[in-house]
PDB file of C-alpha atoms in Angstrom:
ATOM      1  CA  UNK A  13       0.000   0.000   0.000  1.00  0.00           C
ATOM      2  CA  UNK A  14       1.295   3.615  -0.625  1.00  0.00           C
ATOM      3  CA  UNK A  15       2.250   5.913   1.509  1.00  0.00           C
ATOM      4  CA  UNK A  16       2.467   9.774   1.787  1.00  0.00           C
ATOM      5  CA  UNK A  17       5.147  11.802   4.181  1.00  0.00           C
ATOM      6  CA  UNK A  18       5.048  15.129   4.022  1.00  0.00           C
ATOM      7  CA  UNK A  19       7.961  17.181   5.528  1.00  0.00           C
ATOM      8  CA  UNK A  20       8.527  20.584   6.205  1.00  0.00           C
ATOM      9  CA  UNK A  21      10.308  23.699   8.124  1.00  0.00           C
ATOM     10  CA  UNK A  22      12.501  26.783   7.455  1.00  0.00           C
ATOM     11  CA  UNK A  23      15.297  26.114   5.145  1.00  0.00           C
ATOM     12  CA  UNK A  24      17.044  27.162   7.777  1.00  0.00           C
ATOM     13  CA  UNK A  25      16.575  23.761   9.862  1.00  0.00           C
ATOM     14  CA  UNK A  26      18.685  22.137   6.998  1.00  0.00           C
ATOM     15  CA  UNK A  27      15.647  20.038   6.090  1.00  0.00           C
ATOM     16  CA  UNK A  28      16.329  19.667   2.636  1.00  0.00           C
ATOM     17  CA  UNK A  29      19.676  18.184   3.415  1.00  0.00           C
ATOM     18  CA  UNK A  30      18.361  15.825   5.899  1.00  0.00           C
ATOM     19  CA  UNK A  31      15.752  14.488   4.005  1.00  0.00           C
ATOM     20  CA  UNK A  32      18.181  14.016   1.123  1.00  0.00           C
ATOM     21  CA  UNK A  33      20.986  11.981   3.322  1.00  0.00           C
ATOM     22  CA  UNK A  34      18.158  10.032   4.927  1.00  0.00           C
ATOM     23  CA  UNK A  35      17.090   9.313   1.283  1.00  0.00           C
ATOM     24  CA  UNK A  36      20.661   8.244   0.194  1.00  0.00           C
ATOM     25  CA  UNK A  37      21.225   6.260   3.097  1.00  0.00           C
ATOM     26  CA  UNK A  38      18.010   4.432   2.705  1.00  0.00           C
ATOM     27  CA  UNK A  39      17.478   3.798  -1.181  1.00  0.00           C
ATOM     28  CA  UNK A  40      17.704  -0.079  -0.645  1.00  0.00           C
ATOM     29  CA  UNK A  41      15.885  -0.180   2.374  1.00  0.00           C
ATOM     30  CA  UNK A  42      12.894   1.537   1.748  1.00  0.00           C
ATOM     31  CA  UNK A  43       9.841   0.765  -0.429  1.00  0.00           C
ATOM     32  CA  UNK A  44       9.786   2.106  -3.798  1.00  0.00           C
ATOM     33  CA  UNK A  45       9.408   6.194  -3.757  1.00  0.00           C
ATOM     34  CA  UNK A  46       9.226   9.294  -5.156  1.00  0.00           C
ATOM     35  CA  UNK A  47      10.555  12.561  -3.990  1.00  0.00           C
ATOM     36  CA  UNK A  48       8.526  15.589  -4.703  1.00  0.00           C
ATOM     37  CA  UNK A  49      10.861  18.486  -3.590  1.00  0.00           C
ATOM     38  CA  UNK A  50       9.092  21.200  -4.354  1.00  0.00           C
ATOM     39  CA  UNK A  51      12.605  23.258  -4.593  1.00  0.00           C
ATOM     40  CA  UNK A  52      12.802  20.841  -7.965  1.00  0.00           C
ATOM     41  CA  UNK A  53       9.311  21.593  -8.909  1.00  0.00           C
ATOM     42  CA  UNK A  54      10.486  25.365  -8.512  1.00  0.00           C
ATOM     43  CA  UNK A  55       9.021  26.791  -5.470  1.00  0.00           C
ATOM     44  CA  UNK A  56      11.818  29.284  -5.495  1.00  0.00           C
ATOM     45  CA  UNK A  57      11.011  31.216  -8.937  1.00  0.00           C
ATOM     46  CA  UNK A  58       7.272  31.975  -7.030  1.00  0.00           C
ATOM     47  CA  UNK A  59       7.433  36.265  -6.007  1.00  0.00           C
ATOM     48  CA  UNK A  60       6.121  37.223  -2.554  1.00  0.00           C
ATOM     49  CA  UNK A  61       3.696  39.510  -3.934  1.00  0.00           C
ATOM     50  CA  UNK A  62      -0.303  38.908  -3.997  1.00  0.00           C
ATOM     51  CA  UNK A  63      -0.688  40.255  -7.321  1.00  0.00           C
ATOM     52  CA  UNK A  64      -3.225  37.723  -9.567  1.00  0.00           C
ATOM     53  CA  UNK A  65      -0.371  36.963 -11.747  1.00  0.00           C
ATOM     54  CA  UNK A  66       1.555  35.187  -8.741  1.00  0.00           C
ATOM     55  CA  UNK A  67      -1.332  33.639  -7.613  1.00  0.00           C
ATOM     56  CA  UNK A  68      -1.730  31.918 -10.858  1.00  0.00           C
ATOM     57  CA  UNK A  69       1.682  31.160 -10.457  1.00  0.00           C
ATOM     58  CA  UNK A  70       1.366  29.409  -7.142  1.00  0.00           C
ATOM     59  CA  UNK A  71      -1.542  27.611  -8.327  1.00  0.00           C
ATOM     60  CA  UNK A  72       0.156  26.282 -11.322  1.00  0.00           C
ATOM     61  CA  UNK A  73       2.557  25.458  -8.555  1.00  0.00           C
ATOM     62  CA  UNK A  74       0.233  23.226  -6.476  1.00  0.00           C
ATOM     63  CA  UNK A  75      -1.226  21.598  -9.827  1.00  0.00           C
ATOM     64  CA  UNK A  76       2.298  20.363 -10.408  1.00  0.00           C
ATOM     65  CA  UNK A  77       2.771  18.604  -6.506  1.00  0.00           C
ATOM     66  CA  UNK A  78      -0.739  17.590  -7.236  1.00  0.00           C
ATOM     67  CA  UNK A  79       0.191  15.947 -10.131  1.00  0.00           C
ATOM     68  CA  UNK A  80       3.511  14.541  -9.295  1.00  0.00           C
ATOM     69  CA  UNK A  81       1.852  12.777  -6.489  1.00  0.00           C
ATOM     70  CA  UNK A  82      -1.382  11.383  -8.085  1.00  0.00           C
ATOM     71  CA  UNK A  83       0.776   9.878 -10.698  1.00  0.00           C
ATOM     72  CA  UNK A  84       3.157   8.327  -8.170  1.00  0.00           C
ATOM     73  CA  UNK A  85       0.154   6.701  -6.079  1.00  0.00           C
ATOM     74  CA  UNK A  86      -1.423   5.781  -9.390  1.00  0.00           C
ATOM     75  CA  UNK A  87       2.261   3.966 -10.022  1.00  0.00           C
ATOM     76  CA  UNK A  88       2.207   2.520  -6.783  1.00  0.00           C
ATOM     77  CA  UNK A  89       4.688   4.366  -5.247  1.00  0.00           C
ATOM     78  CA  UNK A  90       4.982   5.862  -1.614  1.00  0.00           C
ATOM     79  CA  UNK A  91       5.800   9.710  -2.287  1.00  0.00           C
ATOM     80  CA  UNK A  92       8.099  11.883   0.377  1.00  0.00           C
ATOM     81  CA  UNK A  93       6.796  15.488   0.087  1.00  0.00           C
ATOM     82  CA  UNK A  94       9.174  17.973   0.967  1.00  0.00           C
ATOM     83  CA  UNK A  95       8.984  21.875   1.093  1.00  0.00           C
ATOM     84  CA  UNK A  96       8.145  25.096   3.310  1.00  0.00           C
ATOM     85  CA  UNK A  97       4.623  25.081   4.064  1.00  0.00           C
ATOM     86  CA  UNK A  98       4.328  28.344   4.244  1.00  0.00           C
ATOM     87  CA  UNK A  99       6.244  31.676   2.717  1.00  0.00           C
ATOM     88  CA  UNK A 100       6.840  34.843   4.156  1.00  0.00           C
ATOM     89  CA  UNK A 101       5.824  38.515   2.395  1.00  0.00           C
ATOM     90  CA  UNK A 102       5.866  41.603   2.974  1.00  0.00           C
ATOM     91  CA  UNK A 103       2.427  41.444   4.143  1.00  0.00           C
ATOM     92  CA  UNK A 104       2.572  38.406   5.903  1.00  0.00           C
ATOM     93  CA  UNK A 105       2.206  34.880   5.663  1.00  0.00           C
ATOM     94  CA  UNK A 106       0.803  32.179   2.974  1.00  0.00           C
ATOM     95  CA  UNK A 107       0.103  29.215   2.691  1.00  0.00           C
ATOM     96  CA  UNK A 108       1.915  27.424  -0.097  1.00  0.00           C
ATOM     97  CA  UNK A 109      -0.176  24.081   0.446  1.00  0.00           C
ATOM     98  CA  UNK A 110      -3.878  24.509   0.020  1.00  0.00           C
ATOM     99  CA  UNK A 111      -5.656  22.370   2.570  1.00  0.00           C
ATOM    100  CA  UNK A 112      -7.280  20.649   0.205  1.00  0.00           C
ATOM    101  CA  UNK A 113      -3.983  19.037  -0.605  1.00  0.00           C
ATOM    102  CA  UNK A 114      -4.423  17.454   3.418  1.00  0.00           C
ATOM    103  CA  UNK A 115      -7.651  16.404   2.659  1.00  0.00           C
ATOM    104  CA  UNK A 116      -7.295  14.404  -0.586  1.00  0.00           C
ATOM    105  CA  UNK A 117      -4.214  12.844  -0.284  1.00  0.00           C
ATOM    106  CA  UNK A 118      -4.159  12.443   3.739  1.00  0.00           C
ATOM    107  CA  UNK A 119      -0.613  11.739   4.645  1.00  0.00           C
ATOM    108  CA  UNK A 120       0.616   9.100   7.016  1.00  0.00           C
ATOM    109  CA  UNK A 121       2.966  11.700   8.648  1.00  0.00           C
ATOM    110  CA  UNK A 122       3.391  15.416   8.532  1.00  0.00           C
ATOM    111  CA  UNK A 123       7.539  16.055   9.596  1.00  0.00           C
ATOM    112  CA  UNK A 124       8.005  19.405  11.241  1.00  0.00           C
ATOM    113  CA  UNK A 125      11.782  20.206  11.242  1.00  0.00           C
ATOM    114  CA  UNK A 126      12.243  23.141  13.542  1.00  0.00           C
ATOM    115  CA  UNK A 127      15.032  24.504  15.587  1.00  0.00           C
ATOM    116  CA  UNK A 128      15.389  25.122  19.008  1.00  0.00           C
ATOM    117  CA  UNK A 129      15.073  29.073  20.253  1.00  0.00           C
ATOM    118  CA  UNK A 130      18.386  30.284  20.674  1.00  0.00           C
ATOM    119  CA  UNK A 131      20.014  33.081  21.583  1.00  0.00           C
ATOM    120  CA  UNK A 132      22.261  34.998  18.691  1.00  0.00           C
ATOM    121  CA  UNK A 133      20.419  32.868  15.950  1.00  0.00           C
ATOM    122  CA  UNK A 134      19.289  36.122  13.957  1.00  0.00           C
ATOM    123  CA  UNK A 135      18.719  34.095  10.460  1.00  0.00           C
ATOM    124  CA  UNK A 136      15.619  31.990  12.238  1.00  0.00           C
ATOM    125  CA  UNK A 137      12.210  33.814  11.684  1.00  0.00           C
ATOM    126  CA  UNK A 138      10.149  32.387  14.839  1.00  0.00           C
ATOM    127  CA  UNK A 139       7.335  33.872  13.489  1.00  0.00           C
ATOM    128  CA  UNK A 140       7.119  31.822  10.695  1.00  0.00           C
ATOM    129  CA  UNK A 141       8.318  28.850  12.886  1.00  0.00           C
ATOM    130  CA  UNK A 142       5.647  29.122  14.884  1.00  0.00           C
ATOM    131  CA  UNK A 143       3.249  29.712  11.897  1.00  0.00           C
ATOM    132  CA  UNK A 144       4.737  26.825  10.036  1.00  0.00           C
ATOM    133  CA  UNK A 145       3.725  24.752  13.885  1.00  0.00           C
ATOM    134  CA  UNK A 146      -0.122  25.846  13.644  1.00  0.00           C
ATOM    135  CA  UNK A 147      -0.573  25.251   9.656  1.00  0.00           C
ATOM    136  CA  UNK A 148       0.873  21.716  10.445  1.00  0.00           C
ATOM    137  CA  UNK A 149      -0.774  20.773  13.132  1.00  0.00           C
ATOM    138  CA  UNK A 150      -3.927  21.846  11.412  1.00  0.00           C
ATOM    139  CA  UNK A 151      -3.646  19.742   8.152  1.00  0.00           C
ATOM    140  CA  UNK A 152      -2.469  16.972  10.666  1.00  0.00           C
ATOM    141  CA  UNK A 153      -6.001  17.001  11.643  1.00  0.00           C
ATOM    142  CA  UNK A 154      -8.125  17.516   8.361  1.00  0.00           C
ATOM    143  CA  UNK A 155      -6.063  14.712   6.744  1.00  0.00           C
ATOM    144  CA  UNK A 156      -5.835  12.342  10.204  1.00  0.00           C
ATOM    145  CA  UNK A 157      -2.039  12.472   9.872  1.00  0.00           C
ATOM    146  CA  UNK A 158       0.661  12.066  12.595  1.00  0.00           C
ATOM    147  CA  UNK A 159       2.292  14.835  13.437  1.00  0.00           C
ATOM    148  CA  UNK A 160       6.185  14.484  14.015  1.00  0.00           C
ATOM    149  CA  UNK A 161       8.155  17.356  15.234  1.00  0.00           C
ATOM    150  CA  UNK A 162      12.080  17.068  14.698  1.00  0.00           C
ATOM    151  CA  UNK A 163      14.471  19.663  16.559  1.00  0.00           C
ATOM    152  CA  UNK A 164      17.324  20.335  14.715  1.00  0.00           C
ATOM    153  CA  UNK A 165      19.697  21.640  16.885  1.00  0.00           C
ATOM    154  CA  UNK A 166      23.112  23.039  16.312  1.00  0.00           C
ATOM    155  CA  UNK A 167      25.785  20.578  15.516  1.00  0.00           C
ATOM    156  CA  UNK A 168      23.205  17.532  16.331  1.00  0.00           C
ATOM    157  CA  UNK A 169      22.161  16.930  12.708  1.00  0.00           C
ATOM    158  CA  UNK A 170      23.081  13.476  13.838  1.00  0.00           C
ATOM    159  CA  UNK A 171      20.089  13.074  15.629  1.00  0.00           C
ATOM    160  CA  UNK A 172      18.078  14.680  13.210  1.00  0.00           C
ATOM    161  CA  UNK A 173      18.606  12.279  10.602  1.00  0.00           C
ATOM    162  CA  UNK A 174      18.137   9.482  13.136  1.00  0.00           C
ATOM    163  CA  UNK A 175      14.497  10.240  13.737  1.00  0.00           C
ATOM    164  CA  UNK A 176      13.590  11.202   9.996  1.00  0.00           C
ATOM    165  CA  UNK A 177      15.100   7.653   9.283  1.00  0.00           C
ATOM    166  CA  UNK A 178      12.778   6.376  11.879  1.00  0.00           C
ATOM    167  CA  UNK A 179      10.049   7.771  10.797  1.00  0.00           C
ATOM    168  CA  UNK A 180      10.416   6.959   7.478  1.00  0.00           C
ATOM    169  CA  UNK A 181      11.109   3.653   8.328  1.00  0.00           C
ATOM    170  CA  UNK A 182       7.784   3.489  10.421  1.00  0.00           C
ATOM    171  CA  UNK A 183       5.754   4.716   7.826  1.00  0.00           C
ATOM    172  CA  UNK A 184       7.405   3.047   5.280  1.00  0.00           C
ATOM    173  CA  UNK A 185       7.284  -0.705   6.617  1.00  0.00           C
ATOM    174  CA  UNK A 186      10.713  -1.436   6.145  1.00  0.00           C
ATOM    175  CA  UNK A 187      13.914  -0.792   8.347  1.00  0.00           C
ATOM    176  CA  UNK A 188      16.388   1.997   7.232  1.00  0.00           C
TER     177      UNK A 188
END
């Protein structure tokens, strides 16, 4: 049966690089996959304005994860979603992940990667941390997911990547 993780936090939690050494680490061990990054899908061409034009652009945006995982459960594949969740502006916060998204495809797991408050650690918007928190926990419960919150702490990326593999593993049915 397929399964659907979908993990997120600030770039600054080094997410993207955990996921993808958890990935490497684990291509023999876990069920067949696909990685929708949504870096790779190009998340980072989309403005921070709310003009129409970038909404289209978002939406065009959210057609393509759509897409990318419909075919991959329609394959038979488990799919690891990975991306912010939400994107700061000028005016404040949005959503990049309609909650419909929650709804239809209902993942197993949500994966929160978030770092600890610290003092001196200037490039961490807790806002948006805290945003990101809320928006997950919410779509945890209009899809029935688990929610799994991962500290990433400085210079203990180590155990990071040691509970993404478990989870992954977990969700995934096979040991990493």
């Amino acid at each position: 049966m397929s399964k659907i993780i979908f993990i997120t936090g600030l770039e600054e939690t080094g997410r993207d690089t955990i996921v993808e050494m958890t990935i490497g680490g684990s291509k023999n061990s876990l069920m067949d996959f696909k990685h929708v990054s949504f870096e790779k899908l190009g998340i980072s061409g989309l403005k921070d304005e709310l003009s129409d034009t970038v909404r289209k652009a978002r939406d065009g945006f959210y057609k393509n994860v759509e897409r990318e995982v419909s075919d991959a459960l329609r394959s038979g594949l488990s799919v690891i979603v990975e991306g912010p969740i939400t994107m700061k502006t000028e005016n404040g916060y949005l959503p990049l992940v309609p909650k419909e998204f929650f709804e239809a495809f209902s993942p197993d797991v949500i994966m929160l990667f978030e770092t600890p408050h610290e003092r001196g650690n200037s490039r961490i918007d807790w806002k948006q941390q805290h945003i990101n928190r809320a928006y997950a926990a919410m779509y945890a419960s209009l899809g029935g997911s688990l929610l799994k919150i991962i500290e990433v702490s400085k210079g203990e990326v180590k155990d990071a990547l040691r509970e993404c593999k478990e989870v992954m593993s977990s969700v995934m049915g096979k040991g990493v």
